[in-house]
mmCIF file of C-alpha atoms in Angstrom:
data_model
loop_
_atom_site.group_PDB
_atom_site.id
_atom_site.type_symbol
_atom_site.label_atom_id
_atom_site.label_comp_id
_atom_site.label_asym_id
_atom_site.label_seq_id
_atom_site.Cartn_x
_atom_site.Cartn_y
_atom_site.Cartn_z
ATOM 1 C CA MET J 1 -39.107 53.213 239.864
ATOM 2 C CA LYS J 2 -37.688 50.619 237.484
ATOM 3 C CA LYS J 3 -34.648 48.412 238.023
ATOM 4 C CA ILE J 4 -32.714 47.085 235.051
ATOM 5 C CA THR J 5 -30.027 44.420 235.198
ATOM 6 C CA SER J 6 -27.573 44.587 232.308
ATOM 7 C CA LEU J 7 -24.730 42.207 231.508
ATOM 8 C CA HIS J 8 -21.915 42.342 228.961
ATOM 9 C CA LEU J 9 -20.183 39.089 228.016
ATOM 10 C CA SER J 10 -17.044 39.164 225.883
ATOM 11 C CA ASP J 11 -13.323 38.354 225.940
ATOM 12 C CA ASN J 12 -13.678 36.051 228.958
ATOM 13 C CA HIS J 13 -15.154 38.909 231.012
ATOM 14 C CA LEU J 14 -18.651 39.265 232.413
ATOM 15 C CA ARG J 15 -19.685 42.781 233.458
ATOM 16 C CA ILE J 16 -22.848 43.195 235.544
ATOM 17 C CA LEU J 17 -24.535 46.568 236.020
ATOM 18 C CA GLY J 18 -27.734 47.574 237.776
ATOM 19 C CA LEU J 19 -29.535 50.715 236.601
ATOM 20 C CA VAL J 20 -32.367 52.277 238.606
ATOM 21 C CA THR J 21 -34.609 54.666 236.677
ATOM 22 C CA SER J 22 -37.453 56.936 237.700
ATOM 23 C CA SER J 23 -39.313 59.824 236.105
ATOM 24 C CA THR J 24 -36.703 62.269 237.422
ATOM 25 C CA GLU J 25 -33.339 60.500 237.604
ATOM 26 C CA GLN J 26 -31.213 57.467 236.841
ATOM 27 C CA SER J 27 -28.545 55.882 239.009
ATOM 28 C CA VAL J 28 -26.202 52.903 238.842
ATOM 29 C CA GLU J 29 -26.618 50.824 241.961
ATOM 30 C CA CYS J 30 -24.032 48.101 241.337
ATOM 31 C CA CYS J 31 -21.178 47.138 239.041
ATOM 32 C CA HIS J 32 -19.473 43.773 239.244
ATOM 33 C CA ALA J 33 -16.783 42.200 237.073
ATOM 34 C CA ILE J 34 -16.278 38.446 236.810
ATOM 35 C CA ASP J 35 -13.244 37.081 234.977
ATOM 36 C CA LEU J 36 -14.063 33.796 233.301
ATOM 37 C CA PRO J 37 -11.723 30.874 232.662
ATOM 38 C CA GLY J 38 -10.879 29.810 229.126
ATOM 39 C CA GLU J 39 -14.378 28.409 228.666
ATOM 40 C CA ILE J 40 -16.643 31.432 228.174
ATOM 41 C CA PHE J 41 -19.980 29.669 228.568
ATOM 42 C CA PRO J 42 -22.110 30.105 231.662
ATOM 43 C CA PRO J 43 -20.014 31.144 234.633
ATOM 44 C CA ASN J 44 -20.568 29.661 238.043
ATOM 45 C CA LEU J 45 -24.203 30.214 238.982
ATOM 46 C CA ALA J 46 -23.433 30.989 242.628
ATOM 47 C CA GLU J 47 -20.861 33.631 241.705
ATOM 48 C CA VAL J 48 -23.295 35.493 239.459
ATOM 49 C CA GLU J 49 -26.103 35.098 241.984
ATOM 50 C CA ASN J 50 -23.964 36.780 244.641
ATOM 51 C CA CYS J 51 -23.579 39.808 242.341
ATOM 52 C CA ILE J 52 -27.324 40.167 241.660
ATOM 53 C CA PRO J 53 -29.357 40.401 244.866
ATOM 54 C CA ALA J 54 -32.982 39.307 244.474
ATOM 55 C CA PRO J 55 -32.994 38.813 240.671
ATOM 56 C CA SER J 56 -36.353 39.667 239.123
ATOM 57 C CA GLY J 57 -37.917 41.321 236.106
ATOM 58 C CA HIS J 58 -36.140 41.717 232.788
ATOM 59 C CA VAL J 59 -32.424 41.330 232.099
ATOM 60 C CA ILE J 60 -30.626 42.590 228.988
ATOM 61 C CA MET J 61 -27.392 40.948 227.847
ATOM 62 C CA THR J 62 -24.793 42.330 225.435
ATOM 63 C CA LEU J 63 -22.788 39.713 223.551
ATOM 64 C CA GLY J 64 -19.254 40.171 222.246
ATOM 65 C CA GLY J 65 -17.951 39.640 218.734
ATOM 66 C CA GLU J 66 -17.432 35.918 219.149
ATOM 67 C CA PHE J 67 -21.194 35.421 219.393
ATOM 68 C CA PHE J 68 -22.782 37.334 216.502
ATOM 69 C CA HIS J 69 -22.740 38.564 212.921
ATOM 70 C CA ILE J 70 -23.809 42.103 211.963
ATOM 71 C CA GLN J 71 -24.310 43.541 208.489
ATOM 72 C CA ARG J 72 -25.730 46.651 206.831
ATOM 73 C CA VAL J 73 -28.284 46.192 204.021
ATOM 74 C CA PRO J 74 -30.667 48.488 202.129
ATOM 75 C CA LEU J 75 -34.312 48.259 203.144
ATOM 76 C CA GLU J 76 -36.430 47.616 200.079
ATOM 77 C CA VAL J 77 -39.901 47.303 201.625
ATOM 78 C CA ALA J 78 -42.021 49.307 204.033
ATOM 79 C CA SER J 79 -44.177 47.014 206.170
ATOM 80 C CA GLU J 80 -42.753 45.373 209.285
ATOM 81 C CA SER J 81 -43.605 41.841 208.157
ATOM 82 C CA ASP J 82 -42.051 42.396 204.730
ATOM 83 C CA ARG J 83 -38.937 43.860 206.323
ATOM 84 C CA LYS J 84 -38.552 40.774 208.491
ATOM 85 C CA SER J 85 -38.897 38.546 205.435
ATOM 86 C CA GLN J 86 -36.284 40.563 203.574
ATOM 87 C CA ILE J 87 -33.861 40.500 206.523
ATOM 88 C CA ASN J 88 -34.252 36.736 206.925
ATOM 89 C CA TRP J 89 -33.533 36.299 203.209
ATOM 90 C CA GLU J 90 -30.464 38.563 203.424
ATOM 91 C CA ALA J 91 -29.179 36.599 206.418
ATOM 92 C CA SER J 92 -29.718 33.274 204.661
ATOM 93 C CA GLN J 93 -27.386 34.421 201.863
ATOM 94 C CA VAL J 94 -24.556 35.161 204.295
ATOM 95 C CA LEU J 95 -24.700 32.729 207.210
ATOM 96 C CA ILE J 96 -22.955 29.391 206.904
ATOM 97 C CA ASP J 97 -25.570 27.411 208.836
ATOM 98 C CA PRO J 98 -29.326 27.456 208.144
ATOM 99 C CA VAL J 99 -30.965 30.730 209.147
ATOM 100 C CA GLU J 100 -33.312 28.731 211.388
ATOM 101 C CA ASP J 101 -30.333 28.107 213.700
ATOM 102 C CA TYR J 102 -30.051 31.832 214.501
ATOM 103 C CA SER J 103 -31.990 34.495 216.329
ATOM 104 C CA ILE J 104 -32.287 37.257 213.727
ATOM 105 C CA ASP J 105 -33.006 40.871 214.613
ATOM 106 C CA PHE J 106 -32.504 44.198 212.872
ATOM 107 C CA THR J 107 -32.182 47.898 213.634
ATOM 108 C CA PRO J 108 -33.769 50.100 210.943
ATOM 109 C CA ALA J 109 -32.043 53.385 210.106
ATOM 110 C CA GLY J 110 -33.895 55.237 207.379
ATOM 111 C CA ARG J 111 -33.513 53.370 204.106
ATOM 112 C CA VAL J 112 -31.016 50.862 205.502
ATOM 113 C CA ALA J 113 -31.006 48.342 208.330
ATOM 114 C CA PHE J 114 -28.362 46.591 210.400
ATOM 115 C CA TRP J 115 -29.264 42.964 210.895
ATOM 116 C CA THR J 116 -27.753 40.773 213.570
ATOM 117 C CA ALA J 117 -27.614 37.017 213.961
ATOM 118 C CA ILE J 118 -26.922 35.161 217.210
ATOM 119 C CA ARG J 119 -26.879 31.386 217.329
ATOM 120 C CA LYS J 120 -29.975 30.006 219.053
ATOM 121 C CA ASP J 121 -27.941 27.534 221.074
ATOM 122 C CA VAL J 122 -26.285 30.550 222.722
ATOM 123 C CA THR J 123 -29.533 32.459 223.355
ATOM 124 C CA HIS J 124 -31.319 29.350 224.633
ATOM 125 C CA MET J 125 -28.457 28.497 226.982
ATOM 126 C CA TYR J 126 -28.308 31.941 228.563
ATOM 127 C CA THR J 127 -32.084 32.304 228.665
ATOM 128 C CA GLU J 128 -32.317 29.135 230.741
ATOM 129 C CA PHE J 129 -29.373 30.296 232.858
ATOM 130 C CA PHE J 130 -31.005 33.599 233.838
ATOM 131 C CA LEU J 131 -34.512 32.190 234.210
ATOM 132 C CA ASP J 132 -33.003 29.820 236.767
ATOM 133 C CA LEU J 133 -31.646 32.873 238.604
ATOM 134 C CA GLY J 134 -35.150 34.280 238.925
ATOM 135 C CA PHE J 135 -35.524 36.708 236.014
ATOM 136 C CA ASP J 136 -38.752 36.742 234.025
ATOM 137 C CA ALA J 137 -37.278 37.367 230.548
ATOM 138 C CA ILE J 138 -34.033 38.178 228.784
ATOM 139 C CA THR J 139 -33.216 40.341 225.770
ATOM 140 C CA PHE J 140 -30.002 40.002 223.752
ATOM 141 C CA VAL J 141 -28.176 42.805 221.964
ATOM 142 C CA VAL J 142 -24.777 42.902 220.288
ATOM 143 C CA GLU J 143 -21.860 45.194 221.072
ATOM 144 C CA PRO J 144 -22.347 47.782 218.277
ATOM 145 C CA ILE J 145 -26.018 48.262 219.198
ATOM 146 C CA ALA J 146 -25.197 48.691 222.909
ATOM 147 C CA LEU J 147 -22.463 51.148 221.894
ATOM 148 C CA TYR J 148 -25.019 53.129 219.907
ATOM 149 C CA GLY J 149 -27.436 53.010 222.845
ATOM 150 C CA LEU J 150 -24.901 54.863 224.977
ATOM 151 C CA ASN J 151 -23.162 57.054 222.435
ATOM 152 C CA LYS J 152 -26.323 58.708 221.102
ATOM 153 C CA HIS J 153 -26.923 60.052 224.616
ATOM 154 C CA VAL J 154 -23.493 61.605 225.127
ATOM 155 C CA GLN J 155 -22.738 63.343 221.816
ATOM 156 C CA THR J 156 -24.592 66.083 219.969
ATOM 157 C CA LEU J 157 -22.488 66.671 216.843
ATOM 158 C CA LYS J 158 -23.864 66.030 213.361
ATOM 159 C CA ARG J 159 -21.311 63.323 212.502
ATOM 160 C CA GLN J 160 -20.557 61.198 215.507
ATOM 161 C CA GLY J 161 -18.456 58.083 215.871
ATOM 162 C CA ALA J 162 -17.586 55.666 218.645
ATOM 163 C CA ILE J 163 -15.112 52.832 219.079
ATOM 164 C CA TRP J 164 -15.230 49.988 221.592
ATOM 165 C CA LEU J 165 -11.995 48.033 222.035
ATOM 166 C CA GLY J 166 -12.044 44.785 223.971
ATOM 167 C CA ASP J 167 -9.116 42.468 224.491
ATOM 168 C CA LYS J 168 -10.025 40.364 221.425
ATOM 169 C CA TRP J 169 -12.854 42.179 219.602
ATOM 170 C CA GLY J 170 -13.484 45.752 218.545
ATOM 171 C CA SER J 171 -16.611 47.527 217.332
ATOM 172 C CA PHE J 172 -17.204 50.817 215.535
ATOM 173 C CA ILE J 173 -20.372 52.813 214.961
ATOM 174 C CA GLY J 174 -21.162 56.054 213.181
ATOM 175 C CA HIS J 175 -24.408 57.940 213.559
ATOM 176 C CA SER J 176 -26.087 61.240 212.870
ATOM 177 C CA HIS J 177 -29.324 62.873 213.943
ATOM 178 C CA ASN J 178 -31.054 60.513 211.475
ATOM 179 C CA GLY J 179 -29.807 57.385 213.244
ATOM 180 C CA LEU J 180 -27.162 54.716 212.829
ATOM 181 C CA THR J 181 -25.031 54.964 209.671
ATOM 182 C CA THR J 182 -22.241 52.435 210.269
ATOM 183 C CA ALA J 183 -21.818 49.408 212.524
ATOM 184 C CA GLU J 184 -18.970 46.904 212.298
ATOM 185 C CA THR J 185 -17.069 44.447 214.487
ATOM 186 C CA ILE J 186 -13.601 43.036 213.861
ATOM 187 C CA ASP J 187 -11.303 40.451 215.408
ATOM 188 C CA LEU J 188 -8.447 42.378 217.034
ATOM 189 C CA SER J 189 -6.381 39.227 217.432
ATOM 190 C CA ASN J 190 -6.000 39.042 213.625
ATOM 191 C CA PRO J 191 -3.759 42.044 212.792
ATOM 192 C CA SER J 192 -3.580 43.450 209.278
ATOM 193 C CA HIS J 193 -0.600 45.060 207.498
ATOM 194 C CA ASN J 194 1.695 43.792 210.251
ATOM 195 C CA GLU J 195 0.191 46.297 212.678
ATOM 196 C CA PRO J 196 -0.844 45.333 216.217
ATOM 197 C CA LYS J 197 -4.508 45.224 217.209
ATOM 198 C CA ASN J 198 -5.627 45.544 213.574
ATOM 199 C CA LEU J 199 -4.641 49.208 213.579
ATOM 200 C CA ALA J 200 -5.123 49.529 209.813
ATOM 201 C CA GLN J 201 -8.835 48.707 210.110
ATOM 202 C CA ILE J 202 -9.227 51.094 213.047
ATOM 203 C CA ARG J 203 -7.662 53.850 210.941
ATOM 204 C CA GLN J 204 -10.165 53.123 208.174
ATOM 205 C CA TRP J 205 -12.955 53.462 210.692
ATOM 206 C CA ILE J 206 -11.959 56.837 212.057
ATOM 207 C CA GLN J 207 -10.569 58.453 208.916
ATOM 208 C CA GLY J 208 -13.573 57.637 206.745
ATOM 209 C CA ASP J 209 -11.513 55.562 204.312
ATOM 210 C CA LEU J 210 -13.083 53.120 201.885
ATOM 211 C CA GLY J 211 -15.133 50.501 203.667
ATOM 212 C CA THR J 212 -16.692 47.285 202.422
ATOM 213 C CA GLU J 213 -19.794 49.010 201.045
ATOM 214 C CA ARG J 214 -19.206 52.712 200.459
ATOM 215 C CA ARG J 215 -17.008 55.627 201.436
ATOM 216 C CA ARG J 216 -17.868 56.739 204.929
ATOM 217 C CA PRO J 217 -18.045 60.403 205.874
ATOM 218 C CA ALA J 218 -15.395 61.766 208.176
ATOM 219 C CA PHE J 219 -16.513 62.337 211.756
ATOM 220 C CA ASP J 220 -16.345 65.514 213.807
ATOM 221 C CA ASP J 221 -15.032 63.524 216.717
ATOM 222 C CA ILE J 222 -15.018 59.965 218.012
ATOM 223 C CA LEU J 223 -15.652 58.737 221.520
ATOM 224 C CA LEU J 224 -13.377 55.928 222.662
ATOM 225 C CA TYR J 225 -14.536 53.170 224.992
ATOM 226 C CA GLY J 226 -12.955 49.871 226.003
ATOM 227 C CA GLU J 227 -11.048 47.637 228.332
ATOM 228 C CA PRO J 228 -8.056 49.476 229.865
ATOM 229 C CA SER J 229 -5.622 46.868 228.555
ATOM 230 C CA ALA J 230 -6.820 47.494 224.989
ATOM 231 C CA LEU J 231 -6.660 51.293 225.196
ATOM 232 C CA VAL J 232 -3.121 51.754 226.489
ATOM 233 C CA ASP J 233 -1.264 52.286 223.205
ATOM 234 C CA LEU J 234 -4.056 53.245 220.822
ATOM 235 C CA SER J 235 -4.018 57.031 221.256
ATOM 236 C CA ALA J 236 -0.239 57.143 220.843
ATOM 237 C CA ASN J 237 -0.538 55.312 217.515
ATOM 238 C CA LEU J 238 -3.292 57.581 216.169
ATOM 239 C CA THR J 239 -1.874 61.080 216.497
ATOM 240 C CA ASP J 240 -1.441 62.203 212.875
ATOM 241 C CA SER J 241 -3.352 65.137 211.407
ATOM 242 C CA LYS J 242 -5.815 62.960 209.473
ATOM 243 C CA VAL J 243 -7.320 61.573 212.648
ATOM 244 C CA PRO J 244 -10.306 63.481 214.067
ATOM 245 C CA HIS J 245 -10.544 64.343 217.712
ATOM 246 C CA ILE J 246 -10.588 61.136 219.770
ATOM 247 C CA ILE J 247 -12.153 61.603 223.185
ATOM 248 C CA PRO J 248 -11.775 58.932 225.882
ATOM 249 C CA PHE J 249 -15.100 58.139 227.517
ATOM 250 C CA ASP J 250 -15.411 59.578 230.993
ATOM 251 C CA TRP J 251 -18.395 58.641 233.118
ATOM 252 C CA GLU J 252 -18.690 61.948 235.007
ATOM 253 C CA THR J 253 -18.211 64.068 231.874
ATOM 254 C CA HIS J 254 -20.347 62.205 229.359
ATOM 255 C CA VAL J 255 -23.190 60.810 231.484
ATOM 256 C CA PRO J 256 -23.245 63.166 234.479
ATOM 257 C CA ASN J 257 -26.970 62.577 234.987
ATOM 258 C CA ILE J 258 -26.348 58.897 235.791
ATOM 259 C CA LYS J 259 -24.715 58.734 239.188
ATOM 260 C CA PRO J 260 -23.023 55.581 240.487
ATOM 261 C CA THR J 261 -24.177 54.956 244.049
ATOM 262 C CA THR J 262 -20.929 53.237 244.907
ATOM 263 C CA ASP J 263 -17.373 54.543 244.879
ATOM 264 C CA ASP J 264 -15.675 51.168 244.371
ATOM 265 C CA ILE J 265 -16.194 50.794 240.597
ATOM 266 C CA VAL J 266 -12.847 49.750 239.143
ATOM 267 C CA ASN J 267 -12.301 50.764 235.504
ATOM 268 C CA PRO J 268 -15.784 52.231 234.878
ATOM 269 C CA ASN J 269 -14.977 52.406 231.139
ATOM 270 C CA SER J 270 -15.267 48.602 231.102
ATOM 271 C CA PHE J 271 -18.956 48.890 231.981
ATOM 272 C CA ALA J 272 -19.787 51.285 229.124
ATOM 273 C CA LEU J 273 -21.605 48.711 226.967
ATOM 274 C CA ALA J 274 -23.519 47.313 229.924
ATOM 275 C CA LEU J 275 -24.642 50.881 230.602
ATOM 276 C CA GLY J 276 -25.555 51.420 226.931
ATOM 277 C CA ALA J 277 -27.712 48.292 226.854
ATOM 278 C CA ALA J 278 -29.410 49.312 230.121
ATOM 279 C CA MET J 279 -30.243 52.688 228.577
ATOM 280 C CA ILE J 280 -31.812 50.886 225.607
ATOM 281 C CA GLN J 281 -33.938 48.820 227.979
ATOM 282 C CA ALA J 282 -34.924 51.958 229.921
ATOM 283 C CA GLN J 283 -36.442 53.621 226.843
#
């Protein structure tokens, strides 16, 4: 039996989820939500400690859009070491600060890769924070990758999409049986075309309109995740015939093999990315 602690930090919220895995089943043993004050950096140690009994082992943490950069690039080389060199060079051409100030990682997907950059001052701060709690190590992922980690387990169509909407940041992924095809994050507090919540960009995501790099394929359907406050009006604003089938994420329907062991989970949709990251760690 393996226990995984997964956290999702974004939009002044910290979601904590515990996943227990064995050779035959998986179950969620705890879900806790901590609302942070205006300062989003480490919450009160005692409050987090109360939500994680006997911390040990490995913790995985998903960071929101305010903490990372993600970009799609073609992969031009085959070996792992050469790929890392190429990704570091690509990142150095985009990031404002020296690439040495960032933790760089990438997710290969056929002939392309999605590289991510998280500032080292952020990773170092939270690494120290969770080592002090009693964990042995910590892994960081970003919201689109955690979204992919969950969505690839709950959909089986050839062209699959997923949207995560937080209070301030939104992410979109597209994937097929060959892997990840699209991954983007936008600031929802910066509307475009005078539309609330950057609705124009969300329409581009789901309709397959022109993106920054190439025309995306349309999707058979799109699974919708997010904070309840961010989801209230979205479906009503996306009801025209050009929009594919948008399906709200439902825990019991989409991940019926993962059973919460508690009945007091409020807004389980809010824990979707924590669950996705835990499933990545469980692999």
